mmCIF file of C-alpha atoms and ligand atoms in Angstrom:
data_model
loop_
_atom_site.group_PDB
_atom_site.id
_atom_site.type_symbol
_atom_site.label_atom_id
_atom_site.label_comp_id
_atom_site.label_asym_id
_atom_site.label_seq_id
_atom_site.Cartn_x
_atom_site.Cartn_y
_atom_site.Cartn_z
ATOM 1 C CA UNK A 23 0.000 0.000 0.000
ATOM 2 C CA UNK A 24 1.574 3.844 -1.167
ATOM 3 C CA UNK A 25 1.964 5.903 2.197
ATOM 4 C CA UNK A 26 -0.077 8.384 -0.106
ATOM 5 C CA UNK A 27 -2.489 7.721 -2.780
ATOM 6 C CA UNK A 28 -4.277 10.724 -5.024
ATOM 7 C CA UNK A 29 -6.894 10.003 -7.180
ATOM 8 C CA UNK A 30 -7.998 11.778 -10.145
ATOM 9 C CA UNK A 31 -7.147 15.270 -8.036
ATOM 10 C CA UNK A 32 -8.959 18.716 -8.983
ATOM 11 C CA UNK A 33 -8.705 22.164 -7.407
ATOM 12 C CA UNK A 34 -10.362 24.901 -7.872
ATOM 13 C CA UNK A 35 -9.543 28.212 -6.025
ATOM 14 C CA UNK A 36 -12.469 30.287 -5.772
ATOM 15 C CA UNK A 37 -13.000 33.737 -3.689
ATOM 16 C CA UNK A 38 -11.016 35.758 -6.658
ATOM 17 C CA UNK A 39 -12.875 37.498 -9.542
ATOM 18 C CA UNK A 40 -12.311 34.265 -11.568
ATOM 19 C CA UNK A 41 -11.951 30.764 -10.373
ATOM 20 C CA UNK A 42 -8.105 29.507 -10.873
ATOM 21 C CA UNK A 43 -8.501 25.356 -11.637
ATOM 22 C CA UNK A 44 -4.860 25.100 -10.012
ATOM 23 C CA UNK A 45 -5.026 21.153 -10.886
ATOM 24 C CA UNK A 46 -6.795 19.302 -12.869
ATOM 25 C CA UNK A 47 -6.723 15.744 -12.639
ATOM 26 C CA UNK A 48 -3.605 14.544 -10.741
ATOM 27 C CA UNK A 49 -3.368 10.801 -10.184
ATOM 28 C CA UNK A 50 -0.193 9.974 -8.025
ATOM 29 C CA UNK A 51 1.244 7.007 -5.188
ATOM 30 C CA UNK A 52 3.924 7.570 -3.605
ATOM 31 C CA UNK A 53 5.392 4.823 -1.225
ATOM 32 C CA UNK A 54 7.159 5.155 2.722
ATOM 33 C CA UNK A 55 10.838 6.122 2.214
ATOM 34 C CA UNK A 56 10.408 7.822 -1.597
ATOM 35 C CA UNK A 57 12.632 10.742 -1.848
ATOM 36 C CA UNK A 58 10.153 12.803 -4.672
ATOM 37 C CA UNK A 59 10.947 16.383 -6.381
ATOM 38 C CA UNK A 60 8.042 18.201 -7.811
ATOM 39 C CA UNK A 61 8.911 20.530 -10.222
ATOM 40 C CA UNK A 62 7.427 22.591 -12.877
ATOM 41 C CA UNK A 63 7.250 26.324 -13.905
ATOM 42 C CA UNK A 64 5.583 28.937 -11.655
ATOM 43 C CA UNK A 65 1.993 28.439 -11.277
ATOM 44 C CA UNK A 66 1.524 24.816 -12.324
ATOM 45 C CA UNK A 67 0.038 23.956 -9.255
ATOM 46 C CA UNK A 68 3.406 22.387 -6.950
ATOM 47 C CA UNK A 69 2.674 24.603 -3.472
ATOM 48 C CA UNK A 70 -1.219 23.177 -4.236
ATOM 49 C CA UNK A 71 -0.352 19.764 -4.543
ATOM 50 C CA UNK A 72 1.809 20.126 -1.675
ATOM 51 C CA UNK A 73 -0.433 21.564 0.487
ATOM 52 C CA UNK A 74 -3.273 19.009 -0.618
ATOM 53 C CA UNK A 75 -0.967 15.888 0.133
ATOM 54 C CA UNK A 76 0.069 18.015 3.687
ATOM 55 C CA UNK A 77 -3.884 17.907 4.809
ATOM 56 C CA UNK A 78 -3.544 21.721 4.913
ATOM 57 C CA UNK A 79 -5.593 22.066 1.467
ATOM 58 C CA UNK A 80 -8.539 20.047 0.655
ATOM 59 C CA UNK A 81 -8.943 19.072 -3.026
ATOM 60 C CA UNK A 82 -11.838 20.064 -4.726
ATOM 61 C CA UNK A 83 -12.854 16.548 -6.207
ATOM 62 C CA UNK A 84 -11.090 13.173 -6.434
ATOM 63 C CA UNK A 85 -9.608 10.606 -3.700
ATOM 64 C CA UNK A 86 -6.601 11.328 -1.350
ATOM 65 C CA UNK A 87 -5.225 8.444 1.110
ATOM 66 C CA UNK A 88 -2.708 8.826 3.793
ATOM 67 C CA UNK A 89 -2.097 5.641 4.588
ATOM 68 C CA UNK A 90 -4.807 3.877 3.462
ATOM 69 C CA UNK A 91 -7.162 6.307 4.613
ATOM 70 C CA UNK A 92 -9.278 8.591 2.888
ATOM 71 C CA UNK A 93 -8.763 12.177 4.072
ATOM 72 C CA UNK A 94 -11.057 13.911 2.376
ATOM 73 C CA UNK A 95 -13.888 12.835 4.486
ATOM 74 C CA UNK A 96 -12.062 12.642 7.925
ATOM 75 C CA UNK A 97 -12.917 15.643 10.439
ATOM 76 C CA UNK A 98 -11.257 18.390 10.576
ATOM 77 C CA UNK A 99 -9.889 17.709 14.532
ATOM 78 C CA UNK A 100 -8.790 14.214 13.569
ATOM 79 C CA UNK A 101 -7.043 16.017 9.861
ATOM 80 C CA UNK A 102 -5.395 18.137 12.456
ATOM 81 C CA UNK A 103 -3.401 15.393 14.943
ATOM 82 C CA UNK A 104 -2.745 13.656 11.712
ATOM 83 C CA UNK A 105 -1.122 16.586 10.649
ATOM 84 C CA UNK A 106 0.585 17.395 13.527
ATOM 85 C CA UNK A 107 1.866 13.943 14.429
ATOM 86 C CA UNK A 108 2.834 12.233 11.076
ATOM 87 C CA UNK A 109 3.630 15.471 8.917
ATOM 88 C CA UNK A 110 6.955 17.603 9.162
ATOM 89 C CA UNK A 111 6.624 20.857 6.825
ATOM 90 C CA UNK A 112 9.334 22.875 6.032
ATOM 91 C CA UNK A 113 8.700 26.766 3.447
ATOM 92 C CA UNK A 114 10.737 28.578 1.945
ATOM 93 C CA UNK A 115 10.742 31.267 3.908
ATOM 94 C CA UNK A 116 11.243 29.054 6.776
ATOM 95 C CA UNK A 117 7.791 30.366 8.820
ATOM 96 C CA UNK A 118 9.517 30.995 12.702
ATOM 97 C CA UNK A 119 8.177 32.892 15.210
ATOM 98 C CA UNK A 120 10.274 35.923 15.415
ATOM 99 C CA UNK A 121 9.642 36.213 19.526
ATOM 100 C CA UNK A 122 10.652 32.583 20.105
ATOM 101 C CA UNK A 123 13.945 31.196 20.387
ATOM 102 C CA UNK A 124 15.580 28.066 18.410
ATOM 103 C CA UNK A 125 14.942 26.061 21.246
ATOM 104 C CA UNK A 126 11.230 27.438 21.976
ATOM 105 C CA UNK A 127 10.458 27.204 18.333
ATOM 106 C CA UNK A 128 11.451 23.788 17.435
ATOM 107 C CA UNK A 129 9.508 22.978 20.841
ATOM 108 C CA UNK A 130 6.582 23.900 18.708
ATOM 109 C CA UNK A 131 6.558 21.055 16.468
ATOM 110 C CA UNK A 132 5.448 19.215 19.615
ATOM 111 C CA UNK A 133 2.334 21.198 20.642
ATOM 112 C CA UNK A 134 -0.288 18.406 19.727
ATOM 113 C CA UNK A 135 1.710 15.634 21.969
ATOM 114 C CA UNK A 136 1.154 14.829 25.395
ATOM 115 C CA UNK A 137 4.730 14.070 26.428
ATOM 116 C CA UNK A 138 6.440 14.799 29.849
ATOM 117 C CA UNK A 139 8.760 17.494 29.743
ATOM 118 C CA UNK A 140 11.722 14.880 29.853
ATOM 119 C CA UNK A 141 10.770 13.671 26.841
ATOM 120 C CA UNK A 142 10.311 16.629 25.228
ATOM 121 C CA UNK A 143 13.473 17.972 26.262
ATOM 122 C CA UNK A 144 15.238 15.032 24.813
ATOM 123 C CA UNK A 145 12.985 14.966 21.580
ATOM 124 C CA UNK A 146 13.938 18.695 20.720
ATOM 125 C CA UNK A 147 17.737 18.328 21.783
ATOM 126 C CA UNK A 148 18.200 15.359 19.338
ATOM 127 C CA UNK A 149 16.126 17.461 16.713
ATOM 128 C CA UNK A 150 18.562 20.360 17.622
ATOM 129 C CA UNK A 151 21.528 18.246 17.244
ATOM 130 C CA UNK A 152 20.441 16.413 14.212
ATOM 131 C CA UNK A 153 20.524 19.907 12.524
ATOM 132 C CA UNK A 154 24.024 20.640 14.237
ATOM 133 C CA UNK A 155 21.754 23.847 16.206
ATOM 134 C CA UNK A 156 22.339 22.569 19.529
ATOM 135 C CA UNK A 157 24.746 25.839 20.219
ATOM 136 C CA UNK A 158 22.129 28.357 19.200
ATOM 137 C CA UNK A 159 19.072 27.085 21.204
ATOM 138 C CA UNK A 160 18.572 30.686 23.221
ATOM 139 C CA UNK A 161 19.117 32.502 20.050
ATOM 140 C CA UNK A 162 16.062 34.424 18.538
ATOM 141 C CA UNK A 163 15.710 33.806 14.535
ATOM 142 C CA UNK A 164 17.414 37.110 13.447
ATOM 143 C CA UNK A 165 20.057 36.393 15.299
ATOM 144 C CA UNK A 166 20.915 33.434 13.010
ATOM 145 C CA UNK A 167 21.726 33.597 9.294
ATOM 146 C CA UNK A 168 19.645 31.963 6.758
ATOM 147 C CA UNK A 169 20.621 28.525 6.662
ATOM 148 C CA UNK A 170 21.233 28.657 10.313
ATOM 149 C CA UNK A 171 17.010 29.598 10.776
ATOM 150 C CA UNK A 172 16.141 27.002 7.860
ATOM 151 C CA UNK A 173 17.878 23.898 9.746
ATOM 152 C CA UNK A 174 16.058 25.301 12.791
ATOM 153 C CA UNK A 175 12.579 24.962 10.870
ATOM 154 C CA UNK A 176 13.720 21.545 9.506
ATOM 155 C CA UNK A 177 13.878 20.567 13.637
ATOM 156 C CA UNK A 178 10.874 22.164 13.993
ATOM 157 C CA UNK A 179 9.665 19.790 11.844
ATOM 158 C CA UNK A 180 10.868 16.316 12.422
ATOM 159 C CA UNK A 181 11.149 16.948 16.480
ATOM 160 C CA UNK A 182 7.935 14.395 16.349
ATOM 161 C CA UNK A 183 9.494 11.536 14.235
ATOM 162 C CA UNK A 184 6.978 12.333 11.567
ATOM 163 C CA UNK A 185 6.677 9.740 9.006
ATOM 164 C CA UNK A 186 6.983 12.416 5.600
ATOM 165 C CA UNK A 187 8.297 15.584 5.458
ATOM 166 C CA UNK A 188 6.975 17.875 3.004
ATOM 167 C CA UNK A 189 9.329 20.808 1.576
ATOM 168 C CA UNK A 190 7.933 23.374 -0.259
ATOM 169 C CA UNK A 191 11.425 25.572 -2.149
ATOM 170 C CA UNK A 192 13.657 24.705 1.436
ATOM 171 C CA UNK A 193 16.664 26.623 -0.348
ATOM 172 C CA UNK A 194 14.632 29.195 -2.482
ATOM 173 C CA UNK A 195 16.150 31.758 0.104
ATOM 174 C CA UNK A 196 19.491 30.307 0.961
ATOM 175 C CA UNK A 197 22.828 30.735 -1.191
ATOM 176 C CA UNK A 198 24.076 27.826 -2.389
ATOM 177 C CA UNK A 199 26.399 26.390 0.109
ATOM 178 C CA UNK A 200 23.663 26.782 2.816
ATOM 179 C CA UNK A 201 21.150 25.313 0.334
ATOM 180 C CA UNK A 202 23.393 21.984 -0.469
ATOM 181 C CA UNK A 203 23.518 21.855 3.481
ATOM 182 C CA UNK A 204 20.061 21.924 3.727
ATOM 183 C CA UNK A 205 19.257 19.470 1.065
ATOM 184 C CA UNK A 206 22.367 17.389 2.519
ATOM 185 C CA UNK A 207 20.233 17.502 5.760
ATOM 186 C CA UNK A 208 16.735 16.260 4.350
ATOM 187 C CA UNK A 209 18.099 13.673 2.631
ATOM 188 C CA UNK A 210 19.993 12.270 5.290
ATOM 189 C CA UNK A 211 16.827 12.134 7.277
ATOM 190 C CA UNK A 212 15.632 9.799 3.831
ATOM 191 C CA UNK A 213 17.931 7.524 4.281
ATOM 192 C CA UNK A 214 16.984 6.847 7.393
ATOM 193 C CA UNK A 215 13.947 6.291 6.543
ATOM 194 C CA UNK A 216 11.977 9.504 6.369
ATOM 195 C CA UNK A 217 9.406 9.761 3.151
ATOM 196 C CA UNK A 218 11.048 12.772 1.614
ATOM 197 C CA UNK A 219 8.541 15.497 -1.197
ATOM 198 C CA UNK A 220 10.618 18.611 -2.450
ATOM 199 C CA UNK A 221 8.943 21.211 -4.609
ATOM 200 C CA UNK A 222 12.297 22.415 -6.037
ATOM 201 C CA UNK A 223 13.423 24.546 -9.449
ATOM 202 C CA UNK A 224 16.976 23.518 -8.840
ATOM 203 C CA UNK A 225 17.873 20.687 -11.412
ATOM 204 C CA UNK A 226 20.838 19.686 -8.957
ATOM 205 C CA UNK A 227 18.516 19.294 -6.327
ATOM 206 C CA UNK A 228 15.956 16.909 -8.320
ATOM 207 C CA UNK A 229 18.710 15.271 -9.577
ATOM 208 C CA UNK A 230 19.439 13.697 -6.305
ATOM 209 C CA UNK A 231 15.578 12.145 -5.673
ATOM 210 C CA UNK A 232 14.711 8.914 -6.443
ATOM 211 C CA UNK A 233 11.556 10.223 -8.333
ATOM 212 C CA UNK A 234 11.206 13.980 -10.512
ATOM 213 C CA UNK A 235 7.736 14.564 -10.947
ATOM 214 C CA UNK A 236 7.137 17.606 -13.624
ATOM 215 C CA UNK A 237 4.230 19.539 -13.506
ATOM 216 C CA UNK A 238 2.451 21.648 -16.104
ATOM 217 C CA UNK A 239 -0.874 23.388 -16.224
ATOM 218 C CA UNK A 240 -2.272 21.884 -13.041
ATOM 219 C CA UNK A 241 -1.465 18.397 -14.314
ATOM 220 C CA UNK A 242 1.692 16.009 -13.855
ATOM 221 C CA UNK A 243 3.752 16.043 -17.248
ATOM 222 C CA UNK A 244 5.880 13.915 -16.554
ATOM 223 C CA UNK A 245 6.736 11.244 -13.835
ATOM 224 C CA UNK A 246 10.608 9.015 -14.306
ATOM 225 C CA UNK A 247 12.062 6.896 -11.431
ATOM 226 C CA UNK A 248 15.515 6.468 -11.042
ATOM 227 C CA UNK A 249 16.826 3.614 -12.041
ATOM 228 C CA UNK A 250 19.434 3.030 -9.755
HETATM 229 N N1 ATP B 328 -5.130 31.090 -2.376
HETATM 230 C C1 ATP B 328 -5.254 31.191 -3.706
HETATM 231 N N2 ATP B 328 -6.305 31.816 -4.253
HETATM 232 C C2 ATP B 328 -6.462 31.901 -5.597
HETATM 233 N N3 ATP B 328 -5.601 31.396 -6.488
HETATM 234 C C3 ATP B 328 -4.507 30.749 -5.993
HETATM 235 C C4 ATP B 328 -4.278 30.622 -4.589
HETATM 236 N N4 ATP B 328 -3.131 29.933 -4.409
HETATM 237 C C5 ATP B 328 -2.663 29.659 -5.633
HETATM 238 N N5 ATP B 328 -3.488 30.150 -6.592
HETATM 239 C C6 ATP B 328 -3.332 30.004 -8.057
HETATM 240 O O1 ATP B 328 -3.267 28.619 -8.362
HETATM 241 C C7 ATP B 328 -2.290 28.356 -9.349
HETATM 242 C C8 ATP B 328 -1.270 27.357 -8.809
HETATM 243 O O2 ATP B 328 -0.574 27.989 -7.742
HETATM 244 P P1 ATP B 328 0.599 27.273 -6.941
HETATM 245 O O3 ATP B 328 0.956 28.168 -5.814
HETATM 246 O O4 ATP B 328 0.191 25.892 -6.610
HETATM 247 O O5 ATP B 328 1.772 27.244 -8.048
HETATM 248 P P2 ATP B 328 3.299 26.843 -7.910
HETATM 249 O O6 ATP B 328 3.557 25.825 -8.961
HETATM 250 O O7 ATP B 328 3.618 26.505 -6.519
HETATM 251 O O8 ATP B 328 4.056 28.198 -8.346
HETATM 252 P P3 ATP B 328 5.452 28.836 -7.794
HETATM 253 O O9 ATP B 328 6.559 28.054 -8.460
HETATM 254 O O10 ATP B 328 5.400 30.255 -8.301
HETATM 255 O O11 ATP B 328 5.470 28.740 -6.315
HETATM 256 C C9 ATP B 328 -1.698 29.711 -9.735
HETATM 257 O O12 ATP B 328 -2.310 30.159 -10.897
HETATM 258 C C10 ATP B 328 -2.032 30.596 -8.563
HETATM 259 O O13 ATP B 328 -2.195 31.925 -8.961
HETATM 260 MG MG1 MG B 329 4.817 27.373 -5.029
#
């Protein structure tokens, strides 16, 4: 069984002058411990996919399993410990809380779990460590440089374990040494075992996944595996 499992996907963004059908019939499985890059040219409908398969968008027609299970007709509460417990996401513009520190912000990728505070502490020290942060935990986010606040969002999101991470342009903002860090960092987290999407324009970047998925026009182009 695919860890996720779209069917025949459509969406249609209303609430502007004219509806936008940002995709229009995307049929995709991808399976636990894929390392996929979505790419495509601006406005093809990658950050919509992304969001659809991250339960934070609901698709306007057709079938989307996590897991086996049909998402599209689960309630919202139980969407939202699914999301919070099985999805890591990480944006391009890396989303912290300006007021929190590293430590405090990664924290947050716990909020939905019950855990002592012993485990917590030890959950977001590995995640801190994982992302070699562990000497900037009382730092605020401007007080780091780009890459520095991008590994800290990449604790933030795999402090629970989740089983996929979903990255939506990780190294848009970063220069290129701090971007091949970044990607160096997901991917190790893929070979261990973490299902790995990218949305990424950077050929070198898709070049390194196990799948490329090309978009166009809302639909996918073009879908080659790597042989290896
Ligand atoms: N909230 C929204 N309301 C209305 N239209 C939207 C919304 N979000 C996206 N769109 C439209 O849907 C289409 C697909 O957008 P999407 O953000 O998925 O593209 P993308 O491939 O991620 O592009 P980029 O590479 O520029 O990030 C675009 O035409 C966009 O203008
Ligand atoms: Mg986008």
């Amino acid at each position: 069984m695919p860890l996720i499992s779209l069917q025949d996907i459509h969406h249609t963004y209303t609430g502007t002058e004219r509806a936008v059908h940002a995709l229009r019939g995307v049929t995709l499985d991808i399976d636990a411990g894929e390392f996929v890059a979505i790419t495509g040219p601006s406005g093809c409908g990658k950050s919509t996919l992304l969001n659809i398969i991250g339960t934070l968008e609901k698709a306007s027609a057709g079938r989307c399993e996590f897991n086996g299970r049909d998402i599209t007709t689960i309630p919202d509460r139980d969407l939202a410990h699914l999301r919070a417990t099985q999805i890591g996401f990480v944006f391009q513009n890396f989303n912290l809380i300006d007021h929190l520190s590293v430590y405090q912000n990664i924290e947050l990728g716990l909020r939905y779990r019950r855990d002592n505070l012993k485990n917590r502490r030890d959950l977001v020290v590995e995640a801190m460590d994982r992302v070699g942060m562990g000497h900037r935990a009382d730092h605020l986010p401007r007080q780091l440089s780009g890459g520095q606040q991008q590994r800290c969002a990449i604790a933030r999101a795999i402090v629970g374990h989740p089983v996929i991470v979903l990255a939506d342009e990780p190294t848009g903002n970063l220069d290129s040494r701090n971007a091949a860090q970044t990607l160096g960092i997901l991917k190790e987290l893929n070979d261990k075992g973490t299902t790995l999407i990218i949305v990424t324009h950077a050929l070198s970047q898709a070049d390194q996944a196990s799948r490329v998925v090309e978009m166009h026009d809302g639909r996918i182009h073009i879908s080659s595996r790597r042989l290896s």
